[in-house]
Coordinates of C-alpha atoms in Angstrom, one line a residue:
Chain X
M922 CA 0.0 0.0 0.0
S923 CA 1.4 3.4 -1.0
D924 CA 2.0 6.0 1.8
A925 CA -0.5 8.3 0.2
I926 CA -3.2 5.7 0.7
A927 CA -2.0 4.5 4.1
H928 CA -2.4 8.1 5.2
K929 CA -6.1 8.0 4.3
L930 CA -6.9 4.9 6.4
L931 CA -9.2 5.2 9.4
D932 CA -7.6 2.7 11.7
G933 CA -10.4 0.8 13.6
R934 CA -8.0 -1.2 15.7
G935 CA -6.4 2.0 17.1
I936 CA -9.7 3.7 17.7
A937 CA -11.0 0.6 19.5
A938 CA -7.9 0.4 21.7
Q939 CA -8.5 4.0 22.8
M940 CA -12.1 3.3 23.5
R941 CA -11.2 0.3 25.6
E942 CA -8.9 2.5 27.8
T943 CA -11.8 4.7 28.8
I944 CA -14.0 1.6 29.2
A945 CA -11.5 -0.2 31.5
T946 CA -11.5 2.8 33.8
D947 CA -15.3 2.9 33.8
V948 CA -15.4 -0.9 34.6
E949 CA -13.1 -0.3 37.6
K950 CA -15.5 2.3 39.0
L951 CA -18.5 0.1 38.4
K952 CA -16.7 -2.7 40.3
D953 CA -15.9 -0.5 43.2
G954 CA -19.6 0.3 43.5
G955 CA -20.7 -3.3 43.4
W956 CA -21.8 -3.2 39.7
A957 CA -19.2 -5.4 38.0
P958 CA -20.4 -5.9 34.4
K959 CA -21.0 -9.4 33.2
L960 CA -22.0 -10.3 29.6
V961 CA -23.7 -13.5 28.5
S962 CA -23.5 -14.6 24.9
I963 CA -26.1 -17.0 23.6
C964 CA -25.5 -19.2 20.6
V965 CA -28.0 -21.8 19.4
G966 CA -26.8 -24.8 17.4
D967 CA -23.9 -24.4 15.0
E968 CA -21.3 -22.5 17.0
D969 CA -18.9 -22.2 14.1
A970 CA -20.9 -19.5 12.2
A971 CA -20.7 -17.1 15.2
H972 CA -17.3 -18.4 16.5
I973 CA -15.2 -15.4 15.3
Y974 CA -17.6 -12.9 16.7
V975 CA -17.9 -14.6 20.1
R976 CA -14.1 -15.0 20.3
N977 CA -13.5 -11.3 19.5
Q978 CA -16.1 -10.2 22.0
R979 CA -14.7 -12.4 24.7
R980 CA -11.1 -11.2 24.2
A981 CA -12.2 -7.6 24.1
A982 CA -14.3 -8.0 27.3
E983 CA -11.3 -9.6 29.0
K984 CA -9.1 -6.7 28.0
V985 CA -11.4 -4.2 29.9
G986 CA -11.9 -6.5 32.8
M987 CA -15.5 -7.5 32.0
A988 CA -16.7 -11.0 32.7
F989 CA -17.9 -12.8 29.6
E990 CA -19.9 -16.1 29.7
P991 CA -20.4 -17.8 26.3
R992 CA -23.3 -20.2 26.3
T993 CA -24.3 -22.6 23.5
Y994 CA -27.7 -24.4 23.5
P995 CA -28.6 -27.3 21.3
A996 CA -30.0 -26.7 17.8
D997 CA -33.3 -28.3 18.7
I998 CA -34.0 -26.1 21.8
G999 CA -37.6 -24.8 21.7
A1000 CA -38.4 -21.1 21.3
E1001 CA -40.3 -21.1 24.6
E1002 CA -37.4 -22.6 26.5
L1003 CA -35.0 -20.0 25.0
L1004 CA -37.4 -17.2 26.0
G1005 CA -37.5 -18.6 29.5
I1006 CA -33.7 -18.5 29.6
V1007 CA -33.7 -14.9 28.4
H1008 CA -36.3 -13.9 31.0
G1009 CA -34.2 -15.6 33.7
L1010 CA -31.2 -13.5 32.6
N1011 CA -33.3 -10.3 32.6
V1012 CA -34.1 -10.8 36.3
D1013 CA -30.7 -12.0 37.4
P1014 CA -28.9 -9.2 39.2
R1015 CA -25.5 -10.6 38.3
I1016 CA -26.0 -10.2 34.5
T1017 CA -25.5 -6.8 32.9
G1018 CA -26.5 -7.8 29.4
V1019 CA -27.2 -10.4 26.9
I1020 CA -25.9 -10.9 23.3
I1021 CA -28.0 -13.0 20.9
Q1022 CA -25.6 -14.5 18.4
R1023 CA -26.8 -15.1 14.8
P1024 CA -27.6 -17.1 12.9
M1025 CA -30.3 -19.0 14.8
P1026 CA -32.0 -22.2 13.6
D1027 CA -35.0 -21.6 11.4
H1028 CA -37.6 -22.6 14.0
I1029 CA -36.5 -19.7 16.2
Q1030 CA -37.6 -16.2 15.3
V1031 CA -34.4 -14.1 16.1
R1032 CA -36.5 -10.9 16.5
D1033 CA -38.7 -12.5 19.2
I1034 CA -35.7 -13.5 21.2
Q1035 CA -34.0 -10.1 20.7
R1036 CA -37.1 -8.2 21.9
A1037 CA -37.4 -10.5 24.9
V1038 CA -34.1 -9.1 26.2
H1039 CA -35.0 -6.2 28.6
P1040 CA -34.2 -2.9 26.9
L1041 CA -31.8 -2.1 29.8
K1042 CA -29.9 -5.4 29.1
D1043 CA -30.0 -5.1 25.4
L1044 CA -26.3 -4.4 24.8
E1045 CA -26.7 -4.7 21.0
G1046 CA -29.2 -1.9 21.0
M1047 CA -31.6 -3.8 18.9
H1048 CA -34.8 -3.8 21.0
P1049 CA -37.5 -1.7 19.2
S1050 CA -37.7 0.6 22.2
N1051 CA -34.0 1.3 22.0
I1052 CA -34.2 1.8 18.3
G1053 CA -37.1 4.2 18.9
D1054 CA -35.1 6.1 21.5
I1055 CA -32.5 6.9 18.9
V1056 CA -35.2 8.3 16.7
Y1057 CA -36.0 10.6 19.6
N1058 CA -32.3 11.6 19.7
D1059 CA -31.7 9.6 22.9
L1060 CA -28.4 8.1 21.8
R1061 CA -27.3 6.3 24.9
M1062 CA -27.7 2.7 23.7
G1063 CA -27.6 2.5 20.0
P1064 CA -27.1 -0.6 17.7
C1065 CA -23.3 -1.2 17.9
T1066 CA -22.5 -1.5 14.2
A1067 CA -24.3 1.8 13.3
V1068 CA -22.8 3.6 16.3
A1069 CA -19.3 2.3 15.4
A1070 CA -19.7 3.4 11.7
V1071 CA -20.6 6.9 12.8
E1072 CA -17.7 6.9 15.2
M1073 CA -15.4 6.3 12.3
L1074 CA -16.7 9.4 10.5
K1075 CA -16.2 11.4 13.6
Q1076 CA -12.5 10.6 13.4
T1077 CA -12.2 12.7 10.3
P1078 CA -12.0 16.5 10.6
L1079 CA -15.3 16.8 8.7
Q1080 CA -18.1 18.8 10.5
L1081 CA -21.2 16.6 10.7
E1082 CA -23.5 19.6 10.8
G1083 CA -24.7 20.2 7.3
L1084 CA -22.6 17.4 5.9
E1085 CA -24.1 15.7 2.8
V1086 CA -24.1 11.9 3.5
T1087 CA -25.3 9.0 1.4
V1088 CA -26.1 5.7 3.2
I1089 CA -26.3 2.7 1.0
G1090 CA -28.4 -0.1 2.6
H1091 CA -31.5 0.4 4.7
S1092 CA -31.6 -2.4 7.2
A1093 CA -33.3 -1.9 10.5
I1094 CA -30.2 -2.3 12.6
V1095 CA -27.5 -0.8 10.4
G1096 CA -28.6 1.5 7.5
K1097 CA -31.6 3.2 9.1
P1098 CA -29.9 3.8 12.5
I1099 CA -26.9 5.2 10.8
A1100 CA -29.3 7.6 9.1
F1101 CA -30.9 8.9 12.3
L1102 CA -27.6 9.0 14.2
L1103 CA -26.3 11.3 11.5
M1104 CA -29.5 13.3 11.4
A1105 CA -29.1 13.8 15.2
E1106 CA -25.7 15.3 14.4
G1107 CA -27.1 17.7 11.8
A1108 CA -26.1 15.9 8.6
T1109 CA -28.4 15.9 5.5
V1110 CA -28.9 12.2 4.8
N1111 CA -29.9 10.2 1.7
V1112 CA -30.7 6.5 2.1
C1113 CA -30.2 4.3 -1.0
H1114 CA -30.9 0.6 -1.4
H1115 CA -31.5 -2.1 -4.0
M1116 CA -34.6 -0.4 -5.3
T1117 CA -32.8 2.9 -5.9
R1118 CA -32.7 3.9 -9.6
N1119 CA -29.2 5.2 -9.7
V1120 CA -27.1 4.9 -6.5
A1121 CA -24.1 6.7 -8.1
V1122 CA -26.1 9.9 -8.6
H1123 CA -26.5 10.1 -4.9
S1124 CA -23.1 8.8 -3.8
R1125 CA -21.3 11.2 -6.1
Q1126 CA -22.9 14.2 -4.3
A1127 CA -21.9 13.0 -0.9
D1128 CA -19.2 14.2 1.4
A1129 CA -19.3 10.8 3.1
V1130 CA -20.6 7.5 1.9
F1131 CA -21.6 4.6 4.2
V1132 CA -22.1 1.2 2.7
A1133 CA -23.8 -1.7 4.5
V1134 CA -25.2 -4.1 2.0
G1135 CA -23.1 -7.2 2.1
K1136 CA -22.0 -7.2 -1.5
A1137 CA -18.2 -7.2 -2.3
G1138 CA -17.2 -4.5 -4.8
L1139 CA -20.6 -2.7 -4.8
V1140 CA -19.1 0.8 -4.5
T1141 CA -16.3 1.7 -6.9
G1142 CA -14.1 4.8 -7.0
D1143 CA -16.1 6.4 -9.8
M1144 CA -19.1 6.5 -7.5
I1145 CA -17.2 8.7 -4.9
K1146 CA -16.7 12.4 -4.9
P1147 CA -13.0 13.2 -4.7
G1148 CA -12.0 13.8 -1.1
A1149 CA -15.1 12.2 0.4
A1150 CA -15.0 9.7 3.4
V1151 CA -15.9 6.1 2.7
I1152 CA -17.1 4.1 5.6
D1153 CA -17.4 0.4 4.7
I1154 CA -19.6 -1.8 7.0
G1155 CA -19.6 -4.8 4.7
I1156 CA -17.9 -8.0 5.7
N1157 CA -17.7 -10.5 2.7
Q1158 CA -15.6 -13.6 2.3
I1159 CA -14.4 -13.9 -1.3
D1160 CA -12.3 -16.5 -3.1
T1161 CA -9.0 -15.2 -4.7
P1162 CA -6.2 -17.1 -6.4
D1163 CA -4.4 -16.8 -3.0
G1164 CA -7.3 -18.4 -1.2
P1165 CA -10.3 -16.9 0.7
K1166 CA -10.1 -13.3 1.7
V1167 CA -12.3 -10.9 3.8
V1168 CA -13.3 -7.7 2.0
G1169 CA -15.9 -5.0 2.5
D1170 CA -18.6 -3.6 0.2
A1171 CA -16.3 -1.0 -1.3
D1172 CA -13.8 -1.9 -4.0
F1173 CA -10.9 -0.8 -1.8
D1174 CA -8.2 0.1 -4.4
S1175 CA -10.4 2.3 -6.7
C1176 CA -12.2 4.0 -3.7
A1177 CA -8.9 4.6 -1.8
E1178 CA -7.6 6.4 -4.9
V1179 CA -10.4 9.0 -4.9
A1180 CA -11.5 9.1 -1.2
G1181 CA -10.2 11.5 1.4
W1182 CA -10.6 8.9 4.1
I1183 CA -11.5 5.2 4.0
T1184 CA -12.0 2.4 6.4
P1185 CA -10.2 -0.9 5.7
V1186 CA -11.9 -4.3 6.0
P1187 CA -10.9 -6.0 8.2
G1188 CA -9.5 -3.6 10.8
G1189 CA -12.1 -0.8 10.2
V1190 CA -15.6 -0.7 11.6
G1191 CA -15.4 -4.2 13.0
P1192 CA -13.1 -3.7 16.0
V1193 CA -14.9 -0.4 16.8
T1194 CA -18.2 -2.3 16.8
V1195 CA -16.9 -4.7 19.5
A1196 CA -15.7 -1.7 21.5
T1197 CA -19.1 -0.1 21.2
L1198 CA -20.7 -3.3 22.5
L1199 CA -18.5 -3.0 25.6
R1200 CA -19.3 0.7 26.0
N1201 CA -23.0 -0.2 25.8
A1202 CA -22.4 -2.7 28.6
V1203 CA -21.0 0.2 30.7
T1204 CA -24.0 2.3 29.9
A1205 CA -26.3 -0.6 30.7
A1206 CA -24.7 -1.2 34.1
R1207 CA -25.0 2.5 34.9
L1208 CA -28.6 2.7 33.9
Q1209 CA -29.4 -0.4 35.9
Q1210 CA -27.6 1.1 38.9
E1211 CA -29.6 4.3 38.5
H1212 CA -32.8 2.3 38.2
Y1213 CA -32.0 0.3 41.3
E1214 CA -31.0 3.4 43.3
M1215 CA -34.2 5.2 42.4
A1216 CA -36.3 2.2 43.3
F1217 CA -34.6 1.7 46.7
S1218 CA -34.2 5.3 47.7
E1219 CA -36.9 7.6 49.0
E1220 CA -37.4 9.2 45.6
K1221 CA -40.0 7.7 43.4
P1222 CA -38.8 5.7 40.4
Q1223 CA -39.1 7.5 37.1
A1224 CA -41.9 6.5 34.7
S1225 CA -39.5 5.7 31.9
R1226 CA -36.7 3.2 31.6
Chain H
M85 CA -58.8 28.4 -8.2
S86 CA -58.4 27.4 -11.9
D87 CA -59.6 24.0 -13.1
A88 CA -56.1 23.0 -13.9
I89 CA -55.0 23.5 -10.3
A90 CA -58.2 22.1 -8.8
H91 CA -57.4 18.9 -10.8
K92 CA -54.1 18.6 -9.0
L93 CA -55.5 18.7 -5.4
L94 CA -55.2 15.7 -3.2
D95 CA -58.5 16.0 -1.3
G96 CA -57.9 15.0 2.3
R97 CA -61.5 15.3 3.3
G98 CA -62.6 12.9 0.7
I99 CA -59.9 10.4 1.5
A100 CA -60.7 10.6 5.2
A101 CA -64.4 10.0 4.5
Q102 CA -63.5 6.8 2.6
M103 CA -61.3 5.7 5.4
R104 CA -64.1 6.3 7.9
E105 CA -66.4 4.0 6.0
T106 CA -64.1 1.1 6.4
I107 CA -63.4 2.0 10.0
A108 CA -67.1 2.2 10.8
T109 CA -67.6 -1.4 9.5
D110 CA -64.6 -2.5 11.6
V111 CA -66.1 -0.8 14.7
E112 CA -69.3 -2.7 14.3
K113 CA -67.5 -6.0 14.2
L114 CA -65.5 -5.1 17.3
K115 CA -68.7 -4.2 19.1
D116 CA -70.3 -7.5 18.2
G117 CA -67.3 -9.3 19.8
G118 CA -67.4 -7.2 23.0
W119 CA -64.5 -5.0 22.1
A120 CA -66.2 -1.6 21.5
P121 CA -63.5 1.0 21.1
K122 CA -63.3 3.9 23.5
L123 CA -60.8 6.7 23.3
V124 CA -59.8 9.0 26.2
S125 CA -58.3 12.4 25.4
I126 CA -56.2 14.1 28.1
C127 CA -55.7 17.9 28.2
V128 CA -53.9 19.7 30.9
G129 CA -54.5 23.3 31.7
D130 CA -55.4 25.6 28.8
E131 CA -58.0 23.8 26.8
D132 CA -58.1 26.4 24.0
A133 CA -54.8 25.5 22.4
A134 CA -55.9 21.9 21.8
H135 CA -59.6 22.7 21.4
I136 CA -59.8 22.4 17.6
Y137 CA -57.9 19.1 17.6
V138 CA -60.1 17.6 20.4
R139 CA -63.2 18.8 18.6
N140 CA -62.2 17.3 15.3
Q141 CA -61.2 14.0 16.9
R142 CA -64.5 13.8 18.9
R143 CA -66.6 14.5 15.8
A144 CA -64.7 12.0 13.7
A145 CA -64.9 9.3 16.4
E146 CA -68.7 9.8 16.7
K147 CA -69.0 9.4 12.9
V148 CA -67.5 5.9 13.1
G149 CA -69.4 4.9 16.2
M150 CA -66.5 5.1 18.6
A151 CA -66.9 6.4 22.2
F152 CA -64.7 9.5 22.9
E153 CA -64.2 10.9 26.4
P154 CA -62.4 14.3 26.5
R155 CA -60.9 15.0 29.9
T156 CA -59.2 18.2 31.1
Y157 CA -57.1 18.3 34.2
P158 CA -56.0 21.5 36.1
A159 CA -52.8 23.2 35.0
D160 CA -51.1 22.6 38.3
I161 CA -51.6 18.8 38.3
G162 CA -48.4 17.0 39.3
A163 CA -46.5 14.8 36.9
E164 CA -46.8 11.9 39.3
E165 CA -50.6 12.2 39.5
L166 CA -50.9 12.4 35.7
L167 CA -48.7 9.3 35.4
G168 CA -51.0 7.5 37.8
I169 CA -54.0 8.5 35.7
V170 CA -52.4 7.1 32.6
H171 CA -51.4 3.9 34.4
G172 CA -55.0 3.6 35.5
L173 CA -56.2 3.9 31.9
N174 CA -53.6 1.3 30.8
V175 CA -55.2 -1.3 33.0
D176 CA -58.8 -0.3 32.4
P177 CA -60.4 -2.9 30.0
R178 CA -63.0 -0.4 28.9
I179 CA -60.4 2.0 27.4
T180 CA -58.9 1.2 24.0
G181 CA -56.5 4.1 23.8
V182 CA -55.3 7.4 25.2
I183 CA -54.5 10.6 23.4
I184 CA -52.1 13.1 25.1
Q185 CA -53.0 16.5 23.8
R186 CA -50.3 19.2 23.5
P187 CA -49.2 21.6 24.7
M188 CA -48.7 20.6 28.3
P189 CA -47.6 23.0 31.1
D190 CA -43.9 23.4 31.4
H191 CA -43.6 21.3 34.6
I192 CA -44.8 18.2 32.8
Q193 CA -42.4 16.4 30.4
V194 CA -44.8 15.4 27.6
R195 CA -42.5 12.6 26.5
D196 CA -42.6 11.0 29.9
I197 CA -46.4 11.0 29.8
Q198 CA -46.5 9.7 26.2
R199 CA -44.2 6.8 27.0
A200 CA -46.2 5.9 30.0
V201 CA -49.1 5.0 27.7
H202 CA -48.9 1.3 27.0
P203 CA -47.7 0.7 23.5
L204 CA -50.9 -1.2 22.7
K205 CA -53.0 1.8 23.9
D206 CA -50.7 4.4 22.2
L207 CA -53.1 5.5 19.4
E208 CA -50.8 8.3 18.3
G209 CA -48.0 5.8 17.6
M210 CA -45.5 7.9 19.6
H211 CA -44.2 5.4 22.1
P212 CA -40.5 4.6 21.4
S213 CA -41.2 1.0 21.0
N214 CA -43.9 1.7 18.4
I215 CA -41.5 4.1 16.6
G216 CA -38.9 1.3 16.7
D217 CA -41.4 -1.2 15.2
I218 CA -41.7 1.0 12.2
V219 CA -38.0 0.9 11.7
Y220 CA -38.3 -2.9 11.7
N221 CA -41.0 -2.5 8.9
D222 CA -43.8 -3.4 11.3
L223 CA -46.1 -0.7 10.2
R224 CA -49.3 -1.5 12.2
M225 CA -49.4 1.4 14.6
G226 CA -47.4 4.3 13.2
P227 CA -47.5 8.0 14.2
C228 CA -50.7 9.4 12.7
T229 CA -49.4 12.4 10.9
A230 CA -46.6 10.6 9.2
V231 CA -48.9 7.7 8.2
A232 CA -51.4 10.2 6.8
A233 CA -48.8 12.1 4.8
V234 CA -47.6 8.9 3.2
E235 CA -51.3 7.9 2.6
M236 CA -51.7 11.1 0.6
L237 CA -48.8 10.2 -1.7
K238 CA -50.4 6.7 -2.2
Q239 CA -53.4 8.5 -3.7
T240 CA -51.3 9.5 -6.7
P241 CA -50.4 7.0 -9.5
L242 CA -46.7 7.3 -8.6
Q243 CA -45.0 4.0 -7.8
L244 CA -43.3 4.2 -4.5
E245 CA -40.7 1.6 -5.3
G246 CA -37.6 3.5 -6.5
L247 CA -39.3 6.9 -6.2
E248 CA -36.9 9.7 -5.3
V249 CA -38.3 11.6 -2.3
T250 CA -37.1 14.5 -0.3
V251 CA -38.5 15.0 3.2
I252 CA -37.9 18.5 4.7
G253 CA -38.0 18.4 8.5
H254 CA -36.5 15.7 10.7
S255 CA -38.7 15.6 13.8
A256 CA -39.0 12.3 15.7
I257 CA -42.7 12.0 15.2
V258 CA -43.2 13.4 11.6
G259 CA -40.1 13.8 9.4
K260 CA -38.1 10.7 10.5
P261 CA -41.1 8.3 10.5
I262 CA -42.2 9.5 7.1
A263 CA -38.7 8.6 5.9
F264 CA -38.8 5.1 7.2
L265 CA -42.4 4.5 6.1
L266 CA -41.3 5.5 2.6
M267 CA -38.1 3.3 2.8
A268 CA -40.3 0.4 3.8
E269 CA -42.2 1.0 0.5
G270 CA -39.0 1.0 -1.5
A271 CA -38.5 4.8 -2.0
T272 CA -35.0 6.4 -2.0
V273 CA -35.3 9.0 0.7
N274 CA -33.4 12.2 1.4
V275 CA -34.0 14.0 4.7
C276 CA -33.3 17.8 4.8
H277 CA -33.6 20.2 7.7
H278 CA -32.6 23.6 9.1
M279 CA -28.9 22.6 8.9
T280 CA -29.0 21.5 5.3
R281 CA -26.7 23.6 3.1
N282 CA -29.1 23.9 0.2
V283 CA -32.6 22.3 0.4
A284 CA -33.5 23.3 -3.1
V285 CA -30.7 21.1 -4.6
H286 CA -32.4 18.1 -3.0
S287 CA -36.1 19.1 -3.4
R288 CA -35.6 19.8 -7.2
Q289 CA -34.4 16.3 -7.8
A290 CA -37.4 14.7 -6.0
D291 CA -40.5 13.1 -7.5
A292 CA -42.2 13.9 -4.3
V293 CA -41.5 16.5 -1.6
F294 CA -42.8 16.2 2.0
V295 CA -42.5 19.3 4.1
A296 CA -43.1 19.3 7.9
V297 CA -41.3 22.2 9.4
G298 CA -44.0 24.7 10.6
K299 CA -42.8 27.7 8.5
A300 CA -45.3 29.3 6.1
G301 CA -43.9 29.8 2.6
L302 CA -40.8 27.7 3.2
V303 CA -41.2 25.7 -0.1
T304 CA -41.7 27.7 -3.3
G305 CA -42.5 26.6 -6.8
D306 CA -38.9 27.1 -8.0
M307 CA -37.8 24.4 -5.5
I308 CA -40.1 21.7 -7.1
K309 CA -39.4 19.6 -10.1
P310 CA -42.3 20.0 -12.6
G311 CA -44.9 17.3 -12.1
A312 CA -43.7 16.2 -8.6
A313 CA -46.1 15.6 -5.7
V314 CA -46.0 18.1 -2.9
I315 CA -47.3 16.8 0.5
D316 CA -47.6 19.7 2.9
I317 CA -47.8 18.8 6.6
G318 CA -47.4 22.3 8.0
I319 CA -50.2 24.1 9.8
N320 CA -49.4 27.8 10.3
Q321 CA -51.7 30.7 11.2
I322 CA -50.7 33.9 9.4
D323 CA -52.1 37.4 9.3
T324 CA -53.5 38.6 6.0
P325 CA -55.3 41.9 5.1
D326 CA -58.5 39.8 5.3
G327 CA -57.7 38.5 8.8
P328 CA -56.0 35.4 10.1
K329 CA -55.6 32.5 7.8
V330 CA -54.3 28.9 8.1
V331 CA -51.7 27.9 5.5
G332 CA -49.1 25.1 5.1
D333 CA -45.3 25.2 4.8
A334 CA -45.6 25.3 1.0
D335 CA -46.3 28.5 -0.9
F336 CA -49.5 27.1 -2.4
D337 CA -49.9 29.2 -5.5
S338 CA -46.3 28.9 -6.9
C339 CA -46.1 25.2 -5.9
A340 CA -49.5 24.3 -7.4
E341 CA -48.4 25.9 -10.7
V342 CA -45.4 23.5 -11.0
A343 CA -46.4 20.4 -9.1
G344 CA -48.3 17.4 -10.5
W345 CA -50.2 16.9 -7.2
I346 CA -50.5 19.0 -4.1
T347 CA -52.2 18.8 -0.8
P348 CA -54.2 21.8 0.3
V349 CA -54.0 23.3 3.8
P350 CA -56.5 23.0 5.4
G351 CA -58.3 20.0 4.0
G352 CA -55.2 17.9 3.1
V353 CA -53.1 15.9 5.5
G354 CA -55.1 17.1 8.5
P355 CA -58.4 15.2 8.1
V356 CA -56.5 12.1 7.0
T357 CA -54.4 12.3 10.3
V358 CA -57.6 12.2 12.3
A359 CA -58.9 9.2 10.3
T360 CA -55.5 7.5 10.9
L361 CA -55.9 8.0 14.6
L362 CA -59.3 6.2 14.4
R363 CA -57.7 3.4 12.3
N364 CA -55.0 3.0 14.9
A365 CA -57.8 2.7 17.5
V366 CA -59.3 -0.2 15.5
T367 CA -55.8 -1.8 15.3
A368 CA -55.2 -1.3 19.0
A369 CA -58.6 -2.9 19.8
R370 CA -57.7 -5.9 17.7
L371 CA -54.2 -6.3 19.1
Q372 CA -55.7 -6.0 22.7
Q373 CA -58.3 -8.7 21.8
E374 CA -55.6 -10.9 20.3
H375 CA -53.5 -10.4 23.4
Y376 CA -56.4 -11.2 25.7
E377 CA -57.4 -14.3 23.8
M378 CA -53.8 -15.6 23.8
A379 CA -53.6 -15.1 27.5
F380 CA -56.9 -16.8 28.3
S381 CA -56.8 -19.6 25.8
E382 CA -54.8 -22.8 26.1
E383 CA -52.0 -21.4 23.9
K384 CA -49.2 -19.6 25.5
P385 CA -49.1 -15.8 25.1
Q386 CA -46.5 -14.6 22.6
A387 CA -43.3 -13.1 23.8
S388 CA -43.7 -9.9 22.0
R389 CA -46.3 -7.1 22.3

């Protein structure tokens, strides 16, 4: 990689390491007060698919001094039983939060399991009421990947207020939350997807392009305005003559040529996503503490959260 | 008004009347099953500000055979007491839904009261978990104004899939939900607001423009692509030589000249918003019935909602 291009890279590993420093200090404080964070990861059936995610989460948790308990249940577990387990974790004071690993077997509706996790224990920020809170500009516990992607943009000197941004991909947990997180910061946001007539018309106007579709090579350099930021959320495994390789949704070489900043894959949004999960765990522990103290102090508990 | 322009009008009153016909039939069926819908409207303090809204809602409810109970509480009622009232309505089987009228006195946090209404009784579709459900493309109980605005666009022959739309205004209960409702239908959506560098650049590219800012004359004909649809959600009272007058956010005359379709104010999105509230009441009654039947039948209740 040329120096000119290396200079444009947004280094996710370095950003994540910085975030973990702050988180580690927060964890110490929480421990001192009796609120040591503990995460439970739930896999069902085939562990291999989620293996890398679980391993990365566990290692990152250990680095900041958080307990991490990976659980795997058999592929034929019933949805009712799984819901019962989640409810048990919701009322267990030792558990700060729950991570539902995907994929799940077909007989389990992932969304039903995710929404069974109490919003205050929903570290992934996927519960509808947590998603709804973001729409209301309450950004405390957002979906990790979306928050991490926006964090990458914040590492550039670009001012988010008034920034023209195109988001490619409109999923409920990545594309749309990126759009409202950016709106909350004052950006003008365009959301494109597979039904958009001409994505390039929009991406070429943008000061920053986010892509979260899951299609290698979808965004090429000719779709990017010179000097724009490219934030690549895709993670795709492709075959090359040198064997399998992990790449993003942007064609790195042509985009890096034109862009002002670009996230590599791997080593871009991914590590920051894991750090964001840990930061959500700190936030969750604090909100649970606040909730507990309200309930057990003379003050009346608040109506919300 | 010239015939050419009258021909472009999207007639909210006519659309609302059609919606009420279907709703009236639904209300009959609900009554037959023991689920007669009943709405409670809550005003605090100054009734005058919300007077027109309450009156329109009451009249519309009566037209479809729904019971409507307007309540007004004194301006100095405490937030705790008001929350207690809302909780009482949540557990009252005779009440289908609650409408929190605005404005509220300064010592009451409207959002806290709104989110105290149970999501299944939240007819206005403003509870964070109902807003979050829309993000997940579960469009059953959306925020009335946003749903009504999109309903207006659906009255045109424009195909929403792939349509280029600009939404001006990014409030949590109007602008943003319009954006995701449109995304769910396959539109490519751009959201502009007061921090956008140049709104006209975006609005001139759009096949449909939604405006929900609350500023008379904000959108003028030169900002609209010829033949585009203009959906005006603003309601502003202005002074004219002939006395006060209610207008939208679009400069009607110049926009109507250029647009292919346009909503008048009054008589556009407003009446459809009220009809949408009633349709949400039917949906709420059905969801409550479903929930009750699940709980009291042999089947286990679902995890969600």
